Amino acid sequence: MKLIGLDQHLSMYSYNTRRVYKSDIEEFFNLCNCEPSEVTKLNGIEYLNYLKQNKLSTTSIARKFCSIRSYFDFLVSIDHIDKNHLKGIKLPRIKHKEKQWLTDEDVKTILSSIPNNTSGKRDRAMIFLMLYNGLRRSEVIGLNIESILPSDVGPVIRIEGKGDKIRTRPLHPECVSAIKSYLKETGRLSEKSGPLFLGKKGRVSSDLIYKVVKKYSKKLKKHVHPHMFRAKFASMALEAGVEITSVQEDMGHVSVETTAMYDASKKSYERSSVHRIRKI
C-alpha cells in the first residue's frame, strides 16, 4: 500500500527516528488493511489492544501509537483526511520511577538567587538554555557564539548532541535575552566566534555547571542537579499540549519512549481530580 505523504511527513526527523516511525506506521496499516481515509476510532482501539496482547511495555505502546497519530495529524494538515480519529484514545499510563521534579516555585527560588553581575548573567543564560530550550549540560558546554544563527523566524541554535548528531532549533526568547545580556556584559556582543560561555580558564566545564546549580538551589530542600532543568522543559512542553514527537526533536532523543519518561503531569497533586470534586 502506498501511504500518501509518508516520506514528506518523516523528512523532518533524524534517520533513526524515520526508520522506527516508518516501521510503526506500516505495521498499523498492514494490520488494519485499509486506506488512511477509511481508518476509524475502532481501528485505533483494536490496534491498541493488539499491542497490549503482545505484552509490549507501556512506553513502547506510547511510542508506536504516538508516531501513527502524528502521521494522521499530518494527513489532516494537507487536507487528505478531514479528521484524526486516533485523537482522544487513551493510552495506558506509563509507570515512572519515583523522581523529584522542579516545581515552578522551585525554579523561581533558584532564579531569584542569581546575582546580576558578570558570572550571574552567564549562569542565568546557561540555566535558561536547559530550562527553556531543553539542552543537556554537555550541549551547553559545547556551544559557540557562532552556534546562534539568524533565521526568518528569529534566532535559532545549532546544537551538537549525543553521538555528534546536530539539531537546529528555535532559540527561546528568554534565552536570547539572557545570552545577549551576558555577551554585552563581557564585551563580546560583536564577536563572531569562540566559546559562548567562559570560565576562568576558558570554556566552562561540566563541573562548573554542576556547582552553579548547587549554589543557587541551596534554599531548596531537595537535591537539584542540572538535568532537572531539562526535565522541567519536557514536562512543561507536554503539559502545554505540545506533540510528544516535537518535544522529542527539541530534546534530541532518538526514541519518543525516552521523551515520555519526562511527563510529570500525571504525578502532579495540583492536577488531581480531588480538587475538582464539588462539595455536596
CSV table of C-alpha atoms in Angstrom, one decimal:
chain,number,residue,atom,x,y,z
A,1,MET,CA,0.0,0.0,0.0
A,2,LYS,CA,1.3,3.4,-1.0
A,3,LEU,CA,0.9,5.8,2.0
A,4,ILE,CA,0.3,9.3,1.0
A,5,GLY,CA,2.9,11.9,2.1
A,6,LEU,CA,4.7,9.5,4.4
A,7,ASP,CA,8.2,10.4,3.3
A,8,GLN,CA,7.3,14.1,3.4
A,9,HIS,CA,6.0,13.7,7.0
A,10,LEU,CA,9.1,11.8,8.2
A,11,SER,CA,11.6,14.1,6.4
A,12,MET,CA,11.8,16.4,9.5
A,13,TYR,CA,13.2,13.6,11.7
A,14,SER,CA,16.6,12.1,12.1
A,15,TYR,CA,17.5,8.9,10.2
A,16,ASN,CA,16.9,6.6,13.1
A,17,THR,CA,13.6,8.2,14.1
A,18,ARG,CA,12.4,8.0,10.5
A,19,ARG,CA,13.2,4.3,10.3
A,20,VAL,CA,11.4,3.5,13.6
A,21,TYR,CA,8.3,5.6,12.8
A,22,LYS,CA,8.0,4.2,9.3
A,23,SER,CA,8.0,0.7,10.7
A,24,ASP,CA,5.3,1.6,13.3
A,25,ILE,CA,3.1,3.3,10.7
A,26,GLU,CA,3.4,0.5,8.1
A,27,GLU,CA,2.7,-2.1,10.8
A,28,PHE,CA,-0.5,-0.3,11.7
A,29,PHE,CA,-1.8,-0.2,8.1
A,30,ASN,CA,-0.8,-3.8,7.4
A,31,LEU,CA,-2.9,-4.9,10.4
A,32,CYS,CA,-6.0,-2.7,9.8
A,33,ASN,CA,-5.7,-3.3,6.0
A,34,CYS,CA,-7.4,-0.1,5.0
A,35,GLU,CA,-6.7,3.3,3.4
A,36,PRO,CA,-5.9,6.3,5.7
A,37,SER,CA,-9.2,7.8,4.8
A,38,GLU,CA,-11.0,4.7,5.9
A,39,VAL,CA,-9.5,4.5,9.4
A,40,THR,CA,-11.9,4.8,12.3
A,41,LYS,CA,-11.6,5.2,16.1
A,42,LEU,CA,-12.4,1.5,16.3
A,43,ASN,CA,-9.3,0.6,14.2
A,44,GLY,CA,-7.2,2.6,16.7
A,45,ILE,CA,-8.7,0.8,19.7
A,46,GLU,CA,-8.2,-2.6,18.1
A,47,TYR,CA,-4.5,-1.7,17.3
A,48,LEU,CA,-4.0,-0.6,20.9
A,49,ASN,CA,-5.4,-3.9,22.1
A,50,TYR,CA,-3.2,-5.8,19.7
A,51,LEU,CA,-0.1,-4.0,21.2
A,52,LYS,CA,-1.3,-4.8,24.8
A,53,GLN,CA,-1.8,-8.5,23.9
A,54,ASN,CA,1.8,-8.6,22.6
A,55,LYS,CA,2.9,-7.6,26.1
A,56,LEU,CA,4.8,-4.5,24.9
A,57,SER,CA,5.9,-2.1,27.6
A,58,THR,CA,3.7,1.0,28.1
A,59,THR,CA,6.5,3.2,26.8
A,60,SER,CA,6.7,1.1,23.6
A,61,ILE,CA,3.0,1.3,23.1
A,62,ALA,CA,3.0,5.1,23.6
A,63,ARG,CA,5.8,5.5,21.0
A,64,LYS,CA,4.1,3.3,18.4
A,65,PHE,CA,0.7,4.9,18.9
A,66,CYS,CA,2.0,8.5,19.0
A,67,SER,CA,4.0,8.0,15.8
A,68,ILE,CA,0.9,6.8,14.0
A,69,ARG,CA,-1.3,9.5,15.5
A,70,SER,CA,1.3,12.1,14.3
A,71,TYR,CA,1.1,10.8,10.8
A,72,PHE,CA,-2.7,11.3,10.8
A,73,ASP,CA,-2.2,14.9,12.1
A,74,PHE,CA,0.0,15.4,9.0
A,75,LEU,CA,-2.7,14.0,6.7
A,76,VAL,CA,-5.2,16.4,8.2
A,77,SER,CA,-2.8,19.3,7.7
A,78,ILE,CA,-2.5,18.5,3.9
A,79,ASP,CA,-6.3,18.1,3.6
A,80,HIS,CA,-6.0,14.4,2.7
A,81,ILE,CA,-8.4,13.4,5.5
A,82,ASP,CA,-10.9,15.5,7.5
A,83,LYS,CA,-10.3,14.2,11.0
A,84,ASN,CA,-7.7,12.3,13.0
A,85,HIS,CA,-9.8,9.6,14.6
A,86,LEU,CA,-7.0,8.4,16.8
A,87,LYS,CA,-7.1,11.5,18.9
A,88,GLY,CA,-8.8,11.1,22.2
A,89,ILE,CA,-7.9,7.4,22.5
A,90,LYS,CA,-6.5,6.9,26.0
A,91,LEU,CA,-3.1,5.3,26.2
A,92,PRO,CA,-2.1,3.1,29.1
A,93,ARG,CA,-0.4,5.0,31.9
A,94,ILE,CA,3.4,4.9,31.8
A,95,LYS,CA,4.9,3.8,35.1
A,96,HIS,CA,7.6,6.1,36.1
A,97,LYS,CA,10.3,5.5,38.7
A,98,GLU,CA,9.7,7.9,41.5
A,99,LYS,CA,11.6,11.1,40.7
A,100,GLN,CA,12.0,14.5,42.1
A,101,TRP,CA,10.7,17.3,39.8
A,102,LEU,CA,11.3,21.0,39.9
A,103,THR,CA,8.1,22.9,40.6
A,104,ASP,CA,7.5,26.4,39.3
A,105,GLU,CA,8.2,27.8,42.8
A,106,ASP,CA,11.5,25.9,42.9
A,107,VAL,CA,12.6,27.5,39.6
A,108,LYS,CA,11.6,30.9,40.8
A,109,THR,CA,13.6,30.4,44.0
A,110,ILE,CA,16.6,29.4,42.1
A,111,LEU,CA,16.4,32.3,39.6
A,112,SER,CA,15.9,34.8,42.3
A,113,SER,CA,19.2,33.7,43.9
A,114,ILE,CA,21.2,34.6,40.8
A,115,PRO,CA,23.0,37.9,41.1
A,116,ASN,CA,23.1,40.4,38.2
A,117,ASN,CA,26.9,40.5,37.9
A,118,THR,CA,29.0,39.0,35.1
A,119,SER,CA,29.1,35.5,36.4
A,120,GLY,CA,25.4,35.7,37.4
A,121,LYS,CA,24.4,36.7,33.8
A,122,ARG,CA,26.4,33.8,32.5
A,123,ASP,CA,24.8,31.3,34.9
A,124,ARG,CA,21.3,32.6,34.2
A,125,ALA,CA,21.9,32.1,30.4
A,126,MET,CA,23.2,28.6,30.9
A,127,ILE,CA,20.3,27.6,33.2
A,128,PHE,CA,17.8,29.2,30.7
A,129,LEU,CA,19.2,27.1,27.9
A,130,MET,CA,18.5,23.9,29.9
A,131,LEU,CA,15.1,25.2,31.2
A,132,TYR,CA,13.6,26.9,28.1
A,133,ASN,CA,15.4,25.0,25.2
A,134,GLY,CA,15.9,21.6,26.9
A,135,LEU,CA,19.6,21.4,26.3
A,136,ARG,CA,21.8,18.8,28.0
A,137,ARG,CA,24.6,20.1,30.2
A,138,SER,CA,27.2,18.8,27.7
A,139,GLU,CA,25.4,20.7,24.9
A,140,VAL,CA,25.5,24.0,26.8
A,141,ILE,CA,29.3,23.5,27.4
A,142,GLY,CA,29.9,22.9,23.6
A,143,LEU,CA,28.1,26.0,22.4
A,144,ASN,CA,30.0,28.6,20.5
A,145,ILE,CA,29.0,32.2,19.6
A,146,GLU,CA,28.6,31.0,16.0
A,147,SER,CA,26.1,28.3,17.2
A,148,ILE,CA,23.5,31.0,17.3
A,149,LEU,CA,22.2,31.8,13.8
A,150,PRO,CA,19.6,34.2,12.3
A,151,SER,CA,16.5,32.8,10.6
A,152,ASP,CA,13.2,34.1,9.2
A,153,VAL,CA,11.5,33.1,12.5
A,154,GLY,CA,14.2,34.6,14.8
A,155,PRO,CA,17.4,33.3,16.2
A,156,VAL,CA,18.0,29.5,16.1
A,157,ILE,CA,20.6,27.5,17.8
A,158,ARG,CA,22.8,24.8,16.3
A,159,ILE,CA,23.3,22.1,18.9
A,160,GLU,CA,25.8,19.2,18.8
A,161,GLY,CA,24.1,16.4,20.7
A,162,LYS,CA,24.9,12.8,21.7
A,163,GLY,CA,26.8,10.8,19.0
A,164,ASP,CA,27.8,14.1,17.3
A,165,LYS,CA,24.2,14.5,16.0
A,166,ILE,CA,23.4,18.0,15.0
A,167,ARG,CA,20.0,19.6,15.5
A,168,THR,CA,19.0,23.2,14.9
A,169,ARG,CA,16.1,24.5,17.0
A,170,PRO,CA,14.4,27.9,17.6
A,171,LEU,CA,16.0,29.8,20.5
A,172,HIS,CA,13.5,30.7,23.2
A,173,PRO,CA,13.1,34.5,23.7
A,174,GLU,CA,14.2,34.2,27.4
A,175,CYS,CA,17.5,32.6,26.2
A,176,VAL,CA,18.0,35.2,23.5
A,177,SER,CA,17.7,38.0,26.1
A,178,ALA,CA,19.9,36.3,28.7
A,179,ILE,CA,22.7,35.5,26.2
A,180,LYS,CA,22.7,39.0,24.8
A,181,SER,CA,22.9,40.4,28.3
A,182,TYR,CA,25.9,38.1,29.1
A,183,LEU,CA,27.8,38.8,25.9
A,184,LYS,CA,27.2,42.6,26.3
A,185,GLU,CA,28.5,42.4,29.9
A,186,THR,CA,31.7,40.6,28.7
A,187,GLY,CA,32.2,42.9,25.7
A,188,ARG,CA,31.7,40.1,23.2
A,189,LEU,CA,28.4,41.1,21.6
A,190,SER,CA,30.1,41.8,18.3
A,191,GLU,CA,32.3,38.7,18.3
A,192,LYS,CA,31.6,36.1,15.6
A,193,SER,CA,33.2,33.0,17.0
A,194,GLY,CA,34.6,31.4,20.1
A,195,PRO,CA,33.2,29.6,23.2
A,196,LEU,CA,29.8,31.0,24.2
A,197,PHE,CA,30.3,30.5,27.9
A,198,LEU,CA,33.7,31.2,29.6
A,199,GLY,CA,35.1,30.3,33.0
A,200,LYS,CA,38.4,31.4,34.5
A,201,LYS,CA,40.4,29.0,32.3
A,202,GLY,CA,38.4,29.2,29.1
A,203,ARG,CA,35.3,27.3,28.1
A,204,VAL,CA,33.1,26.3,31.1
A,205,SER,CA,33.3,22.8,32.3
A,206,SER,CA,30.7,20.2,33.3
A,207,ASP,CA,31.8,20.5,36.9
A,208,LEU,CA,31.3,24.3,36.9
A,209,ILE,CA,27.7,24.0,35.7
A,210,TYR,CA,27.0,21.4,38.4
A,211,LYS,CA,28.5,23.7,41.1
A,212,VAL,CA,26.5,26.7,39.7
A,213,VAL,CA,23.2,24.8,40.0
A,214,LYS,CA,24.1,23.5,43.5
A,215,LYS,CA,25.0,27.0,44.7
A,216,TYR,CA,21.7,28.6,43.6
A,217,SER,CA,19.5,25.8,44.8
A,218,LYS,CA,20.7,25.8,48.4
A,219,LYS,CA,17.4,27.2,49.7
A,220,LEU,CA,15.5,24.2,48.4
A,221,LYS,CA,15.0,21.0,50.5
A,222,LYS,CA,15.8,18.7,47.6
A,223,HIS,CA,18.9,17.5,45.7
A,224,VAL,CA,18.9,19.6,42.5
A,225,HIS,CA,21.2,18.8,39.5
A,226,PRO,CA,21.4,20.3,36.0
A,227,HIS,CA,19.4,17.6,34.3
A,228,MET,CA,16.4,18.6,36.3
A,229,PHE,CA,16.0,21.8,34.2
A,230,ARG,CA,15.9,19.8,31.0
A,231,ALA,CA,13.3,17.5,32.6
A,232,LYS,CA,11.3,20.6,33.6
A,233,PHE,CA,11.4,21.8,30.0
A,234,ALA,CA,10.0,18.5,28.8
A,235,SER,CA,7.2,18.3,31.4
A,236,MET,CA,6.2,22.0,30.7
A,237,ALA,CA,6.0,21.3,27.0
A,238,LEU,CA,4.0,18.1,27.4
A,239,GLU,CA,1.6,19.7,29.9
A,240,ALA,CA,1.1,22.6,27.4
A,241,GLY,CA,-0.1,20.0,24.9
A,242,VAL,CA,2.9,20.0,22.6
A,243,GLU,CA,3.0,16.9,20.4
A,244,ILE,CA,5.4,14.4,22.1
A,245,THR,CA,7.3,13.9,18.8
A,246,SER,CA,8.0,17.7,18.7
A,247,VAL,CA,9.4,17.6,22.2
A,248,GLN,CA,11.5,14.6,21.2
A,249,GLU,CA,13.1,16.6,18.4
A,250,ASP,CA,13.7,19.6,20.6
A,251,MET,CA,15.5,17.4,23.1
A,252,GLY,CA,17.4,15.3,20.6
A,253,HIS,CA,16.0,12.0,21.8
A,254,VAL,CA,16.4,9.0,19.4
A,255,SER,CA,13.2,7.4,20.8
A,256,VAL,CA,9.9,9.0,21.9
A,257,GLU,CA,9.9,6.5,24.7
A,258,THR,CA,12.7,8.4,26.4
A,259,THR,CA,10.7,11.7,26.0
A,260,ALA,CA,7.6,10.1,27.5
A,261,MET,CA,9.6,9.4,30.7
A,262,TYR,CA,9.6,13.2,31.3
A,263,ASP,CA,5.9,13.5,31.6
A,264,ALA,CA,5.5,14.7,35.2
A,265,SER,CA,1.9,15.9,34.8
A,266,LYS,CA,0.4,12.5,36.0
A,267,LYS,CA,2.3,12.9,39.3
A,268,SER,CA,1.2,16.5,39.9
A,269,TYR,CA,-1.0,16.7,43.0
A,270,GLU,CA,-2.3,20.1,41.8
A,271,ARG,CA,-3.9,18.5,38.8
A,272,SER,CA,-5.6,15.7,40.8
A,273,SER,CA,-9.3,15.2,40.3
A,274,VAL,CA,-9.7,15.5,44.1
A,275,HIS,CA,-9.6,19.3,43.7
A,276,ARG,CA,-12.4,19.2,41.1
A,277,ILE,CA,-15.0,17.3,43.2
A,278,ARG,CA,-17.7,19.7,44.3
A,279,LYS,CA,-18.9,20.0,47.9
A,280,ILE,CA,-22.3,18.3,48.5
